[in-house]
Short mmCIF file of C-alpha atoms in Angstrom, two decimals:
data_model
loop_
_atom_site.label_atom_id
_atom_site.label_comp_id
_atom_site.label_asym_id
_atom_site.label_seq_id
_atom_site.Cartn_x
_atom_site.Cartn_y
_atom_site.Cartn_z
CA MET V 1103 11.37 1.50 -20.41
CA ILE V 1104 10.32 -2.16 -20.47
CA GLU V 1105 13.74 -3.30 -19.26
CA LYS V 1106 13.01 -1.51 -15.97
CA THR V 1107 9.64 -3.22 -15.46
CA LYS V 1108 10.67 -4.54 -12.03
CA LEU V 1109 11.43 -0.98 -10.89
CA TRP V 1110 8.06 0.38 -12.09
CA PHE V 1111 6.16 -2.53 -10.57
CA GLY V 1112 8.21 -2.18 -7.38
CA ILE V 1113 7.27 1.49 -6.92
CA SER V 1114 3.57 0.66 -7.28
CA PHE V 1115 3.89 -2.38 -5.01
CA VAL V 1116 5.49 -0.31 -2.23
CA ILE V 1117 2.75 2.37 -2.39
CA ILE V 1118 -0.06 -0.22 -2.40
CA LEU V 1119 1.62 -2.20 0.41
CA LEU V 1120 1.95 0.95 2.52
CA GLY V 1121 -1.70 1.69 1.81
CA ILE V 1122 -2.73 -1.78 3.00
CA VAL V 1123 -0.66 -1.36 6.18
CA PHE V 1124 -2.26 2.02 6.93
CA MET V 1125 -5.73 0.65 6.17
CA PHE V 1126 -5.21 -2.15 8.68
CA LYS V 1127 -3.73 0.29 11.19
CA SER V 1128 -6.04 3.30 10.86
CA GLY V 1129 -8.53 2.45 8.12
CA LEU V 1130 -9.76 4.98 5.60
CA ASN V 1131 -10.82 8.38 6.93
CA TYR V 1132 -14.48 8.12 5.95
CA GLY V 1133 -16.46 11.37 5.90
CA ILE V 1134 -20.04 11.78 7.03
CA ASP V 1135 -21.35 10.53 3.68
CA PHE V 1136 -20.16 7.06 4.75
CA LYS V 1137 -20.01 7.10 8.56
CA GLY V 1138 -22.94 9.39 9.17
CA GLY V 1139 -22.73 12.69 11.01
CA THR V 1140 -23.83 16.30 11.05
CA LEU V 1141 -23.93 18.88 8.27
CA VAL V 1142 -24.28 22.54 9.29
CA GLN V 1143 -24.61 25.44 6.83
CA ILE V 1144 -24.17 29.05 7.97
CA ASN V 1145 -24.65 32.19 5.89
CA MET V 1146 -21.59 34.30 6.81
CA LYS V 1147 -22.69 37.07 4.37
CA LYS V 1148 -19.22 38.54 3.88
CA ASP V 1149 -15.52 37.71 4.07
CA PHE V 1150 -14.45 36.26 7.38
CA ASN V 1151 -11.38 34.77 9.00
CA LYS V 1152 -11.77 31.04 8.49
CA ALA V 1153 -9.09 30.23 11.07
CA ASP V 1154 -11.01 32.16 13.77
CA VAL V 1155 -14.21 30.27 12.95
CA GLU V 1156 -12.37 26.93 13.03
CA ASN V 1157 -10.99 27.83 16.48
CA ILE V 1158 -14.60 28.09 17.67
CA ILE V 1159 -15.60 24.83 15.95
CA ASN V 1160 -12.60 23.09 17.46
CA LYS V 1161 -14.02 23.65 20.95
CA TYR V 1162 -16.97 21.39 20.12
CA THR V 1163 -15.56 18.80 17.71
CA LYS V 1164 -12.14 17.69 16.47
CA ASP V 1165 -13.13 15.60 13.46
CA TYR V 1166 -14.59 18.23 11.17
CA SER V 1167 -14.06 19.69 7.72
CA THR V 1168 -15.16 23.08 6.41
CA ASN V 1169 -15.92 24.40 2.95
CA THR V 1170 -17.02 27.80 1.71
CA ALA V 1171 -19.16 28.71 -1.29
CA THR V 1172 -20.63 31.91 -2.74
CA ASP V 1173 -24.37 31.91 -3.46
CA THR V 1174 -26.31 33.85 -6.13
CA LYS V 1175 -26.41 36.94 -3.90
CA ASN V 1176 -22.61 36.91 -3.59
CA GLU V 1177 -22.93 35.97 0.07
CA ILE V 1178 -20.48 33.48 1.54
CA GLN V 1179 -21.83 30.28 3.03
CA LEU V 1180 -19.83 28.14 5.42
CA GLU V 1181 -20.41 24.38 5.43
CA ILE V 1182 -19.31 22.36 8.48
CA ARG V 1183 -19.18 18.56 8.33
CA SER V 1184 -18.50 16.51 11.44
CA ASN V 1185 -18.88 12.89 12.57
CA SER V 1186 -19.24 13.74 16.26
CA LEU V 1187 -20.99 17.13 16.49
CA THR V 1188 -24.24 16.65 18.45
CA ASP V 1189 -27.57 18.48 18.18
CA GLU V 1190 -26.98 19.97 21.65
CA GLN V 1191 -23.58 21.42 20.67
CA ILE V 1192 -24.72 23.13 17.47
CA PRO V 1193 -26.70 26.00 19.14
CA LYS V 1194 -23.79 26.74 21.50
CA MET V 1195 -21.29 26.71 18.65
CA TYR V 1196 -23.48 28.89 16.44
CA LYS V 1197 -24.06 31.35 19.29
CA GLU V 1198 -20.31 32.04 19.47
CA ILE V 1199 -20.03 32.43 15.68
CA LYS V 1200 -23.14 34.64 15.58
CA GLU V 1201 -21.83 36.97 18.29
CA LYS V 1202 -18.41 37.26 16.68
CA TYR V 1203 -19.73 38.11 13.20
CA LYS V 1204 -23.03 39.80 14.22
CA LEU V 1205 -25.21 37.25 12.46
CA GLN V 1206 -28.92 36.57 12.95
CA ASP V 1207 -30.76 33.37 13.86
CA LYS V 1208 -31.93 32.95 10.26
CA ASP V 1209 -28.29 32.83 9.09
CA LEU V 1210 -28.10 29.30 10.43
CA VAL V 1211 -29.32 28.01 7.07
CA SER V 1212 -29.58 24.33 7.96
CA GLN V 1213 -28.45 21.58 10.30
CA GLN V 1214 -29.09 17.96 9.46
CA ARG V 1215 -28.06 14.46 10.40
CA ILE V 1216 -26.79 12.20 7.62
CA GLY V 1217 -27.12 8.44 8.07
CA PRO V 1218 -24.36 6.00 7.01
CA SER V 1219 -26.84 3.96 4.95
CA VAL V 1220 -26.53 6.55 2.15
CA GLY V 1221 -22.80 5.92 1.94
CA LYS V 1222 -23.26 2.14 1.85
CA GLU V 1223 -25.71 2.42 -1.02
CA LEU V 1224 -23.38 4.76 -2.91
CA THR V 1225 -20.46 2.37 -2.40
CA ARG V 1226 -22.50 -0.61 -3.62
CA LYS V 1227 -23.62 1.23 -6.75
CA ALA V 1228 -20.09 2.53 -7.40
CA VAL V 1229 -18.64 -1.00 -7.22
CA ILE V 1230 -21.32 -2.26 -9.60
CA ALA V 1231 -20.62 0.65 -11.97
CA LEU V 1232 -16.87 -0.08 -11.91
CA ILE V 1233 -17.42 -3.79 -12.62
CA ILE V 1234 -19.80 -3.10 -15.52
CA ALA V 1235 -17.48 -0.41 -16.94
CA ASN V 1236 -14.43 -2.69 -16.74
CA LEU V 1237 -16.24 -5.62 -18.35
CA ALA V 1238 -17.52 -3.38 -21.15
CA MET V 1239 -14.02 -1.98 -21.73
CA LEU V 1240 -12.53 -5.49 -21.68
CA VAL V 1241 -14.99 -6.62 -24.36
CA TYR V 1242 -14.46 -3.50 -26.48
CA ILE V 1243 -10.64 -3.51 -26.30
CA GLY V 1244 -10.55 -7.28 -26.82
CA PHE V 1245 -12.70 -6.89 -29.96
CA ARG V 1246 -10.98 -3.71 -31.20
CA PHE V 1247 -7.42 -4.87 -30.44
CA GLU V 1248 -6.92 -8.24 -28.76
CA ILE V 1249 -7.79 -9.78 -25.41
CA LYS V 1250 -4.27 -9.29 -24.01
CA PHE V 1251 -4.57 -5.54 -24.55
CA GLY V 1252 -7.89 -5.64 -22.72
CA LEU V 1253 -6.54 -7.59 -19.76
CA SER V 1254 -3.51 -5.30 -19.49
CA ALA V 1255 -5.73 -2.21 -19.58
CA ILE V 1256 -8.09 -3.54 -16.88
CA LEU V 1257 -5.19 -4.54 -14.61
CA SER V 1258 -3.69 -1.05 -14.99
CA LEU V 1259 -7.08 0.46 -14.03
CA VAL V 1260 -7.16 -1.72 -10.91
CA HIS V 1261 -3.64 -0.42 -10.21
CA ASP V 1262 -4.85 3.20 -10.51
CA VAL V 1263 -7.74 2.65 -8.10
CA LEU V 1264 -5.56 0.81 -5.56
CA VAL V 1265 -2.84 3.48 -5.63
CA THR V 1266 -5.39 6.29 -5.23
CA ILE V 1267 -7.02 4.53 -2.27
CA SER V 1268 -3.57 3.86 -0.79
CA ILE V 1269 -2.65 7.56 -0.98
CA TYR V 1270 -5.89 8.36 0.84
CA ALA V 1271 -5.14 5.76 3.51
CA ILE V 1272 -1.53 6.89 4.02
CA PHE V 1273 -2.35 10.60 4.36
CA GLN V 1274 -5.77 10.05 5.99
CA ILE V 1275 -7.54 12.29 3.47
CA PRO V 1276 -11.32 12.32 4.12
CA VAL V 1277 -13.27 10.01 1.80
CA ASN V 1278 -16.70 11.38 0.83
CA SER V 1279 -19.25 10.63 -1.89
CA THR V 1280 -17.39 12.87 -4.36
CA PHE V 1281 -14.46 10.44 -4.07
CA ILE V 1282 -16.57 7.84 -5.89
CA ALA V 1283 -17.31 10.26 -8.73
CA ALA V 1284 -13.60 11.07 -8.96
CA ILE V 1285 -12.65 7.36 -9.12
CA LEU V 1286 -15.09 6.78 -11.99
CA THR V 1287 -13.66 9.82 -13.79
CA ILE V 1288 -10.10 8.54 -13.25
CA VAL V 1289 -11.01 5.18 -14.80
CA GLY V 1290 -12.33 6.89 -17.93
CA TYR V 1291 -9.30 9.18 -18.22
CA SER V 1292 -6.75 6.43 -17.62
CA ILE V 1293 -8.22 4.00 -20.17
CA ASN V 1294 -8.15 6.74 -22.80
CA ASP V 1295 -4.45 7.36 -22.18
CA THR V 1296 -3.70 3.63 -22.23
CA ILE V 1297 -5.52 3.04 -25.52
CA VAL V 1298 -3.39 5.71 -27.19
CA VAL V 1299 -0.24 3.70 -26.33
CA PHE V 1300 -1.86 0.39 -27.30
CA ASP V 1301 -3.03 1.80 -30.64
CA ARG V 1302 0.54 2.83 -31.43
CA ILE V 1303 1.79 -0.66 -30.46
CA ARG V 1304 -0.73 -2.18 -32.87
CA GLU V 1305 0.35 0.17 -35.68
CA ASN V 1306 4.03 -0.56 -35.11
CA SER V 1307 3.42 -4.32 -34.96
CA LYS V 1308 2.10 -4.12 -38.54
CA LYS V 1309 5.06 -2.04 -39.74
CA HIS V 1310 7.74 -4.04 -37.90
CA ARG V 1311 6.55 -7.64 -38.02
CA ARG V 1312 9.92 -9.08 -36.99
CA MET V 1313 10.31 -6.78 -33.99
CA GLY V 1314 9.96 -8.37 -30.53
CA GLU V 1315 7.38 -7.35 -27.93
CA ILE V 1316 9.87 -5.38 -25.80
CA GLU V 1317 11.12 -3.36 -28.78
CA LEU V 1318 7.56 -2.74 -29.97
CA ALA V 1319 6.46 -1.50 -26.55
CA ASP V 1320 9.56 0.68 -26.12
CA ILE V 1321 9.27 2.41 -29.49
CA SER V 1322 5.52 2.93 -29.05
CA ILE V 1323 5.94 4.43 -25.57
CA THR V 1324 8.67 6.76 -26.87
CA GLN V 1325 6.45 7.93 -29.74
CA THR V 1326 3.49 8.69 -27.47
CA MET V 1327 5.44 9.95 -24.44
CA SER V 1328 5.39 13.66 -25.32
CA ARG V 1329 1.67 13.50 -26.12
CA SER V 1330 0.90 11.78 -22.79
CA ILE V 1331 3.01 14.20 -20.74
CA ASN V 1332 1.56 17.29 -22.43
CA THR V 1333 -2.01 16.05 -21.98
CA VAL V 1334 -1.43 15.27 -18.31
CA LEU V 1335 0.29 18.59 -17.60
CA THR V 1336 -2.44 20.70 -19.24
CA THR V 1337 -5.13 18.73 -17.38
CA LEU V 1338 -3.27 19.03 -14.09
CA PHE V 1339 -2.78 22.79 -14.49
CA THR V 1340 -6.55 23.18 -14.82
CA ILE V 1341 -7.48 20.85 -11.96
CA VAL V 1342 -4.86 22.19 -9.54
CA SER V 1343 -5.97 25.75 -10.31
CA VAL V 1344 -9.58 24.82 -9.56
CA CYS V 1345 -8.44 23.01 -6.40
CA VAL V 1346 -6.64 26.13 -5.14
CA ILE V 1347 -9.19 28.73 -6.21
CA VAL V 1348 -12.39 26.79 -5.42
CA PRO V 1349 -11.82 25.01 -2.09
CA SER V 1350 -15.46 23.91 -1.86
CA ILE V 1351 -14.89 21.16 -4.46
CA ARG V 1352 -11.53 19.88 -3.20
CA ASP V 1353 -13.20 16.60 -2.21
CA PHE V 1354 -13.49 16.01 -5.96
CA THR V 1355 -10.35 17.69 -7.33
CA VAL V 1356 -7.87 16.12 -4.87
CA PRO V 1357 -8.59 12.47 -5.81
CA LEU V 1358 -8.83 13.54 -9.45
CA THR V 1359 -5.33 15.04 -9.27
CA VAL V 1360 -3.89 11.91 -7.65
CA GLY V 1361 -5.70 9.65 -10.10
CA ILE V 1362 -4.64 11.52 -13.23
CA VAL V 1363 -0.96 11.37 -12.23
CA CYS V 1364 -1.38 7.70 -11.40
CA GLY V 1365 -3.25 7.04 -14.67
CA ALA V 1366 -0.50 8.66 -16.74
CA TYR V 1367 2.10 6.59 -14.87
CA SER V 1368 0.19 3.32 -15.36
CA SER V 1369 -0.49 3.86 -19.06
CA ILE V 1370 3.26 4.12 -19.69
CA PHE V 1371 4.94 2.02 -17.00
CA ILE V 1372 2.29 -0.55 -16.04
CA ALA V 1373 -0.10 -1.32 -18.93
CA SER V 1374 2.54 -1.80 -21.65
CA PRO V 1375 4.85 -4.02 -19.54
CA LEU V 1376 1.80 -6.12 -18.59
CA TRP V 1377 1.02 -6.58 -22.29
CA VAL V 1378 4.62 -7.72 -22.90
CA ILE V 1379 4.39 -10.20 -20.00
CA LEU V 1380 1.10 -11.65 -21.31
CA LYS V 1381 2.47 -11.95 -24.86
CA LYS V 1382 5.61 -13.69 -23.65
CA SER V 1383 3.65 -16.10 -21.46
CA LYS V 1384 1.57 -17.15 -24.48
CA LYS V 1385 4.71 -17.81 -26.49
CA LYS V 1386 6.19 -19.89 -23.67
CA LYS V 1387 3.03 -22.00 -23.48
CA ALA V 1388 3.08 -22.47 -27.25
CA LEU V 1389 6.74 -23.58 -27.18
CA ALA V 1390 6.06 -25.94 -24.26
CA LYS V 1391 3.50 -27.76 -26.36
#
């Protein structure tokens, strides 16, 4: 595993580099939570052809997303989010939908404008939360293990966030407020997976005191590999099922899916090699003196 560190780092570097290129070229596809826009909710009452409704919406706006949800009365509500839909277009659009599905005026549940200031405040608070969480984890892991484990874990978390953002930039997946919640969840999941590997490295270092860092990391990764893969697969089965069955929360489950895969990858192929590099650099400095 550790012998192929350049390959693992190279894969991540390519993805992040592509993400940076796409961010400079097209930027992130911010949703209305960040850019501001219009949110329209319509009570459709019963099953309907979503493609037909989207054909109507498409006449008035191109940059939109739709979600459906079932309320307590088992009636289906359609949610339309758009950055460019104007107040003048909404009545015309709803008139077509109403005539097609025999709705009433009261079935237009709500229409509201969302300002971009909300998104800026959410972003600021999310960045602060990430910094505080990372510092707290660095202190804890440094105290519980050693500072090199902490630094390796934090760098692997940064890797997870950058790769997830890069995937969003490359495929132009809409970024909404739920993306922030997913990123914070990914950080918690990834650090848990990483600590499992680090704990095994610490145990093996006590049993095999003469073993080098590469051998220690390799044997520890091998011992925890099946556990990591099984945990990730069972989690992914659940999240992907929810993503398919409950489309209304895909804004949360999609980044969570990407992040969990990325977190499992980093805990095995990024965090442990980083620890080896940091340990070796310390030894080189000690020998230089």
